[in-house]
Amino acid sequence: MLLGMLLWWSVKENSVHLVPMDANQHIAYISDIGAHQLQPLFIAMGTTTVVSFTTVFATERWLRHRGTIARNTSWFQKLLSTLAIVFALIGMIGLIILTCKNNIHYSTTHDACLVVFIAGYIISAIFVCWEYQRLGIHYRQHRILRISFWIKLAFIFIELGLAIAFGILSHQKRYNPAAVCEWVISFIYTFYVWSYAIDFIPAVRTQHYASKETEIDMAEGMEAESRMRGYPGGVPQEQATYSSTSVTRGQESRNF
């Protein structure tokens, strides 16, 4: 979507000066382009992107609950995951309203929603990083968690730095570098969305969505049940007992 809008403005429209661009502004904001003929596309694609991304958050939470990917090991990790989803929803709402309220007729609302969108997803990413850091302590063998953690941490610092730069440049009315910052923020956000594909690699590799953690949990559960039934040695002792009992009964029936 972003690339299409940029190409439409720079190639098809030959970088035309759009309302509400400043007189000295030569690089259009995304919102400047999205406020005109492309607003329906801006709304549709923006909504599709954030709704899909928020669905990814919910799916990730569900897969962790099932054990398809590394399970949360504490209620605190689940809380972090929930907060990440909540702030992603806030960011999603911000972007949807932002695309509907163009910066020509609703500039104040548009700018406020831009702040909500950026802040929502940065805060969401902070909670995701925090959760992954805690998961990494318990699942040191899962290299994917470390990779995903560092990607998301880099996103936080880069996006936060660019957002601050964007705010300062806009306040100073240096609209061209501010517009560059906005485009870079948006493209990095796109890569951030795609970074979640890494988190689902274990689920794709696992047959019938049964992860190693799930199998271990099942084995531990069977061991515990065997001990509760009076077999201190667990499943092997119970199986051996049943096997010897079956052999004894077979011999008795033949002798009879």
GROMACS .gro file of C-alpha atoms in nm:
model
  256
    1MET     CA    1   0.000   0.000   0.000
    2LEU     CA    2   0.269   0.248   0.102
    3LEU     CA    3   0.478   0.183  -0.204
    4GLY     CA    4   0.172   0.213  -0.427
    5MET     CA    5   0.078   0.549  -0.275
    6LEU     CA    6   0.432   0.678  -0.308
    7LEU     CA    7   0.456   0.569  -0.671
    8TRP     CA    8   0.115   0.718  -0.750
    9TRP     CA    9   0.223   1.056  -0.616
   10SER     CA   10   0.579   1.060  -0.751
   11VAL     CA   11   0.526   0.894  -1.090
   12LYS     CA   12   0.163   0.927  -1.196
   13GLU     CA   13   0.108   1.270  -1.042
   14ASN     CA   14   0.468   1.382  -1.100
   15SER     CA   15   0.515   1.483  -0.733
   16VAL     CA   16   0.235   1.737  -0.753
   17HIS     CA   17   0.195   1.982  -0.464
   18LEU     CA   18  -0.105   1.857  -0.268
   19VAL     CA   19  -0.334   2.024  -0.020
   20PRO     CA   20  -0.252   2.064   0.272
   21MET     CA   21   0.122   2.063   0.196
   22ASP     CA   22   0.316   2.370   0.307
   23ALA     CA   23   0.435   2.612   0.040
   24ASN     CA   24   0.798   2.509   0.095
   25GLN     CA   25   0.721   2.140   0.130
   26HIS     CA   26   0.832   1.916  -0.155
   27ILE     CA   27   0.785   1.571   0.002
   28ALA     CA   28   0.428   1.473   0.075
   29TYR     CA   29   0.320   1.311   0.397
   30ILE     CA   30   0.141   0.978   0.366
   31SER     CA   31  -0.169   1.152   0.494
   32ASP     CA   32  -0.139   1.421   0.226
   33ILE     CA   33  -0.158   1.155  -0.044
   34GLY     CA   34  -0.425   0.956   0.138
   35ALA     CA   35  -0.650   1.260   0.173
   36HIS     CA   36  -0.737   1.274  -0.198
   37GLN     CA   37  -0.828   1.017  -0.465
   38LEU     CA   38  -0.653   0.736  -0.280
   39GLN     CA   39  -0.841   0.780   0.047
   40PRO     CA   40  -1.065   0.473  -0.011
   41LEU     CA   41  -0.752   0.266  -0.072
   42PHE     CA   42  -0.586   0.429   0.228
   43ILE     CA   43  -0.879   0.333   0.451
   44ALA     CA   44  -0.918  -0.019   0.314
   45MET     CA   45  -0.552  -0.117   0.319
   46GLY     CA   46  -0.479   0.053   0.650
   47THR     CA   47  -0.771  -0.123   0.815
   48THR     CA   48  -0.680  -0.459   0.662
   49THR     CA   49  -0.320  -0.425   0.778
   50VAL     CA   50  -0.391  -0.342   1.141
   51VAL     CA   51  -0.681  -0.586   1.179
   52SER     CA   52  -0.466  -0.866   1.036
   53PHE     CA   53  -0.178  -0.770   1.261
   54THR     CA   54  -0.396  -0.764   1.571
   55THR     CA   55  -0.528  -1.106   1.471
   56VAL     CA   56  -0.167  -1.225   1.466
   57PHE     CA   57  -0.133  -1.116   1.829
   58ALA     CA   58  -0.445  -1.308   1.928
   59THR     CA   59  -0.333  -1.615   1.732
   60GLU     CA   60   0.007  -1.608   1.898
   61ARG     CA   61  -0.160  -1.597   2.241
   62TRP     CA   62  -0.383  -1.891   2.148
   63LEU     CA   63  -0.093  -2.100   2.016
   64ARG     CA   64   0.104  -2.036   2.334
   65HIS     CA   65  -0.196  -2.143   2.538
   66ARG     CA   66  -0.221  -2.465   2.338
   67GLY     CA   67   0.151  -2.530   2.363
   68THR     CA   68   0.203  -2.525   1.988
   69ILE     CA   69   0.474  -2.266   2.045
   70ALA     CA   70   0.665  -2.213   2.369
   71ARG     CA   71   0.413  -2.190   2.652
   72ASN     CA   72   0.400  -1.903   2.895
   73THR     CA   73   0.547  -2.022   3.223
   74SER     CA   74   0.382  -1.769   3.456
   75TRP     CA   75   0.075  -1.552   3.494
   76PHE     CA   76   0.300  -1.246   3.455
   77GLN     CA   77   0.397  -1.353   3.103
   78LYS     CA   78   0.029  -1.398   3.019
   79LEU     CA   79  -0.039  -1.051   3.156
   80LEU     CA   80   0.234  -0.905   2.935
   81SER     CA   81   0.087  -1.083   2.634
   82THR     CA   82  -0.260  -0.950   2.716
   83LEU     CA   83  -0.131  -0.594   2.756
   84ALA     CA   84   0.047  -0.624   2.421
   85ILE     CA   85  -0.284  -0.719   2.258
   86VAL     CA   86  -0.470  -0.435   2.433
   87PHE     CA   87  -0.223  -0.169   2.316
   88ALA     CA   88  -0.218  -0.321   1.968
   89LEU     CA   89  -0.596  -0.278   1.963
   90ILE     CA   90  -0.555   0.085   2.071
   91GLY     CA   91  -0.302   0.140   1.792
   92MET     CA   92  -0.535  -0.032   1.548
   93ILE     CA   93  -0.824   0.197   1.639
   94GLY     CA   94  -0.594   0.497   1.606
   95LEU     CA   95  -0.491   0.405   1.252
   96ILE     CA   96  -0.844   0.324   1.137
   97ILE     CA   97  -0.975   0.660   1.258
   98LEU     CA   98  -0.665   0.831   1.116
   99THR     CA   99  -0.734   0.698   0.767
  100CYS     CA  100  -1.102   0.796   0.785
  101LYS     CA  101  -1.038   1.147   0.916
  102ASN     CA  102  -0.814   1.312   0.658
  103ASN     CA  103  -0.575   1.591   0.749
  104ILE     CA  104  -0.759   1.845   0.536
  105HIS     CA  105  -1.091   1.864   0.721
  106TYR     CA  106  -1.002   1.692   1.049
  107SER     CA  107  -0.639   1.785   1.107
  108THR     CA  108  -0.657   1.785   1.489
  109THR     CA  109  -0.829   1.446   1.509
  110HIS     CA  110  -0.595   1.310   1.244
  111ASP     CA  111  -0.282   1.420   1.429
  112ALA     CA  112  -0.413   1.287   1.762
  113CYS     CA  113  -0.488   0.948   1.607
  114LEU     CA  114  -0.140   0.940   1.454
  115VAL     CA  115   0.005   0.975   1.803
  116VAL     CA  116  -0.229   0.704   1.934
  117PHE     CA  117  -0.131   0.471   1.649
  118ILE     CA  118   0.245   0.511   1.693
  119ALA     CA  119   0.233   0.507   2.074
  120GLY     CA  120  -0.002   0.209   2.082
  121TYR     CA  121   0.223  -0.013   1.875
  122ILE     CA  122   0.546   0.098   2.040
  123ILE     CA  123   0.403   0.025   2.386
  124SER     CA  124   0.266  -0.304   2.254
  125ALA     CA  125   0.612  -0.393   2.126
  126ILE     CA  126   0.760  -0.313   2.467
  127PHE     CA  127   0.527  -0.563   2.633
  128VAL     CA  128   0.603  -0.822   2.365
  129CYS     CA  129   0.977  -0.776   2.422
  130TRP     CA  130   0.928  -0.806   2.795
  131GLU     CA  131   0.731  -1.128   2.749
  132TYR     CA  132   0.994  -1.272   2.513
  133GLN     CA  133   1.271  -1.181   2.754
  134ARG     CA  134   1.095  -1.379   3.028
  135LEU     CA  135   1.028  -1.668   2.791
  136GLY     CA  136   1.393  -1.670   2.687
  137ILE     CA  137   1.498  -1.731   3.046
  138HIS     CA  138   1.292  -2.051   3.060
  139TYR     CA  139   1.348  -2.165   2.701
  140ARG     CA  140   1.716  -2.097   2.643
  141GLN     CA  141   1.725  -2.372   2.381
  142HIS     CA  142   1.481  -2.181   2.158
  143ARG     CA  143   1.700  -1.958   1.942
  144ILE     CA  144   1.395  -1.818   1.762
  145LEU     CA  145   1.284  -1.644   2.081
  146ARG     CA  146   1.616  -1.461   2.104
  147ILE     CA  147   1.610  -1.359   1.738
  148SER     CA  148   1.252  -1.236   1.765
  149PHE     CA  149   1.332  -1.049   2.086
  150TRP     CA  150   1.621  -0.857   1.931
  151ILE     CA  151   1.419  -0.772   1.619
  152LYS     CA  152   1.137  -0.629   1.828
  153LEU     CA  153   1.376  -0.446   2.058
  154ALA     CA  154   1.542  -0.286   1.757
  155PHE     CA  155   1.198  -0.184   1.631
  156ILE     CA  156   1.123  -0.010   1.962
  157PHE     CA  157   1.441   0.197   1.965
  158ILE     CA  158   1.435   0.284   1.595
  159GLU     CA  159   1.066   0.374   1.585
  160LEU     CA  160   1.084   0.568   1.910
  161GLY     CA  161   1.382   0.767   1.783
  162LEU     CA  162   1.213   0.837   1.451
  163ALA     CA  163   0.886   0.932   1.621
  164ILE     CA  164   1.068   1.184   1.841
  165ALA     CA  165   1.253   1.322   1.539
  166PHE     CA  166   0.925   1.344   1.346
  167GLY     CA  167   0.760   1.537   1.628
  168ILE     CA  168   1.049   1.780   1.667
  169LEU     CA  169   1.084   1.842   1.294
  170SER     CA  170   0.710   1.895   1.253
  171HIS     CA  171   0.708   2.139   1.544
  172GLN     CA  172   0.997   2.328   1.384
  173LYS     CA  173   0.801   2.330   1.055
  174ARG     CA  174   1.077   2.141   0.877
  175TYR     CA  175   0.822   1.945   0.682
  176ASN     CA  176   1.045   1.776   0.425
  177PRO     CA  177   1.268   1.587   0.673
  178ALA     CA  178   0.959   1.525   0.887
  179ALA     CA  179   0.788   1.364   0.588
  180VAL     CA  180   1.092   1.143   0.530
  181CYS     CA  181   1.075   1.032   0.894
  182GLU     CA  182   0.706   0.949   0.856
  183TRP     CA  183   0.767   0.734   0.548
  184VAL     CA  184   1.055   0.553   0.717
  185ILE     CA  185   0.844   0.492   1.030
  186SER     CA  186   0.571   0.340   0.816
  187PHE     CA  187   0.801   0.112   0.618
  188ILE     CA  188   0.973  -0.009   0.935
  189TYR     CA  189   0.632  -0.081   1.085
  190THR     CA  190   0.559  -0.298   0.781
  191PHE     CA  191   0.877  -0.498   0.841
  192TYR     CA  192   0.785  -0.525   1.209
  193VAL     CA  193   0.454  -0.683   1.112
  194TRP     CA  194   0.633  -0.939   0.895
  195SER     CA  195   0.881  -1.015   1.174
  196TYR     CA  196   0.607  -1.209   1.349
  197ALA     CA  197   0.639  -1.477   1.082
  198ILE     CA  198   0.949  -1.590   1.273
  199ASP     CA  199   0.740  -1.660   1.581
  200PHE     CA  200   0.520  -1.905   1.393
  201ILE     CA  201   0.804  -2.117   1.252
  202PRO     CA  202   0.779  -2.370   1.540
  203ALA     CA  203   0.406  -2.408   1.473
  204VAL     CA  204   0.465  -2.470   1.103
  205ARG     CA  205   0.732  -2.729   1.177
  206THR     CA  206   0.519  -2.913   1.430
  207GLN     CA  207   0.301  -3.192   1.294
  208HIS     CA  208  -0.064  -3.159   1.393
  209TYR     CA  209   0.027  -2.856   1.603
  210ALA     CA  210   0.174  -3.072   1.877
  211SER     CA  211   0.493  -2.912   2.002
  212LYS     CA  212   0.772  -3.072   2.196
  213GLU     CA  213   0.655  -2.884   2.502
  214THR     CA  214   0.311  -3.038   2.468
  215GLU     CA  215   0.455  -3.387   2.435
  216ILE     CA  216   0.670  -3.333   2.742
  217ASP     CA  217   0.370  -3.207   2.936
  218MET     CA  218   0.170  -3.514   2.834
  219ALA     CA  219   0.451  -3.746   2.938
  220GLU     CA  220   0.486  -3.571   3.272
  221GLY     CA  221   0.111  -3.595   3.325
  222MET     CA  222   0.113  -3.969   3.256
  223GLU     CA  223   0.403  -4.014   3.498
  224ALA     CA  224   0.216  -3.824   3.769
  225GLU     CA  225  -0.100  -4.029   3.716
  226SER     CA  226   0.098  -4.354   3.740
  227ARG     CA  227   0.251  -4.246   4.069
  228MET     CA  228  -0.093  -4.150   4.200
  229ARG     CA  229  -0.212  -4.502   4.117
  230GLY     CA  230   0.061  -4.645   4.340
  231TYR     CA  231   0.352  -4.694   4.100
  232PRO     CA  232   0.652  -4.496   4.232
  233GLY     CA  233   0.853  -4.584   3.922
  234GLY     CA  234   0.596  -4.416   3.700
  235VAL     CA  235   0.477  -4.540   3.361
  236PRO     CA  236   0.755  -4.801   3.306
  237GLN     CA  237   0.675  -4.971   3.638
  238GLU     CA  238   0.302  -4.969   3.565
  239GLN     CA  239   0.356  -5.114   3.218
  240ALA     CA  240   0.589  -5.382   3.356
  241THR     CA  241   0.333  -5.472   3.621
  242TYR     CA  242   0.054  -5.509   3.368
  243SER     CA  243   0.279  -5.713   3.139
  244SER     CA  244   0.376  -5.956   3.415
  245THR     CA  245   0.012  -5.985   3.521
  246SER     CA  246  -0.091  -6.068   3.166
  247VAL     CA  247   0.180  -6.335   3.136
  248THR     CA  248   0.079  -6.492   3.469
  249ARG     CA  249  -0.286  -6.506   3.368
  250GLY     CA  250  -0.194  -6.662   3.036
  251GLN     CA  251   0.005  -6.936   3.207
  252GLU     CA  252  -0.277  -7.004   3.453
  253SER     CA  253  -0.529  -7.042   3.171
  254ARG     CA  254  -0.304  -7.289   2.989
  255ASN     CA  255  -0.249  -7.494   3.306
  256PHE     CA  256  -0.620  -7.507   3.365
   0.00000   0.00000   0.00000
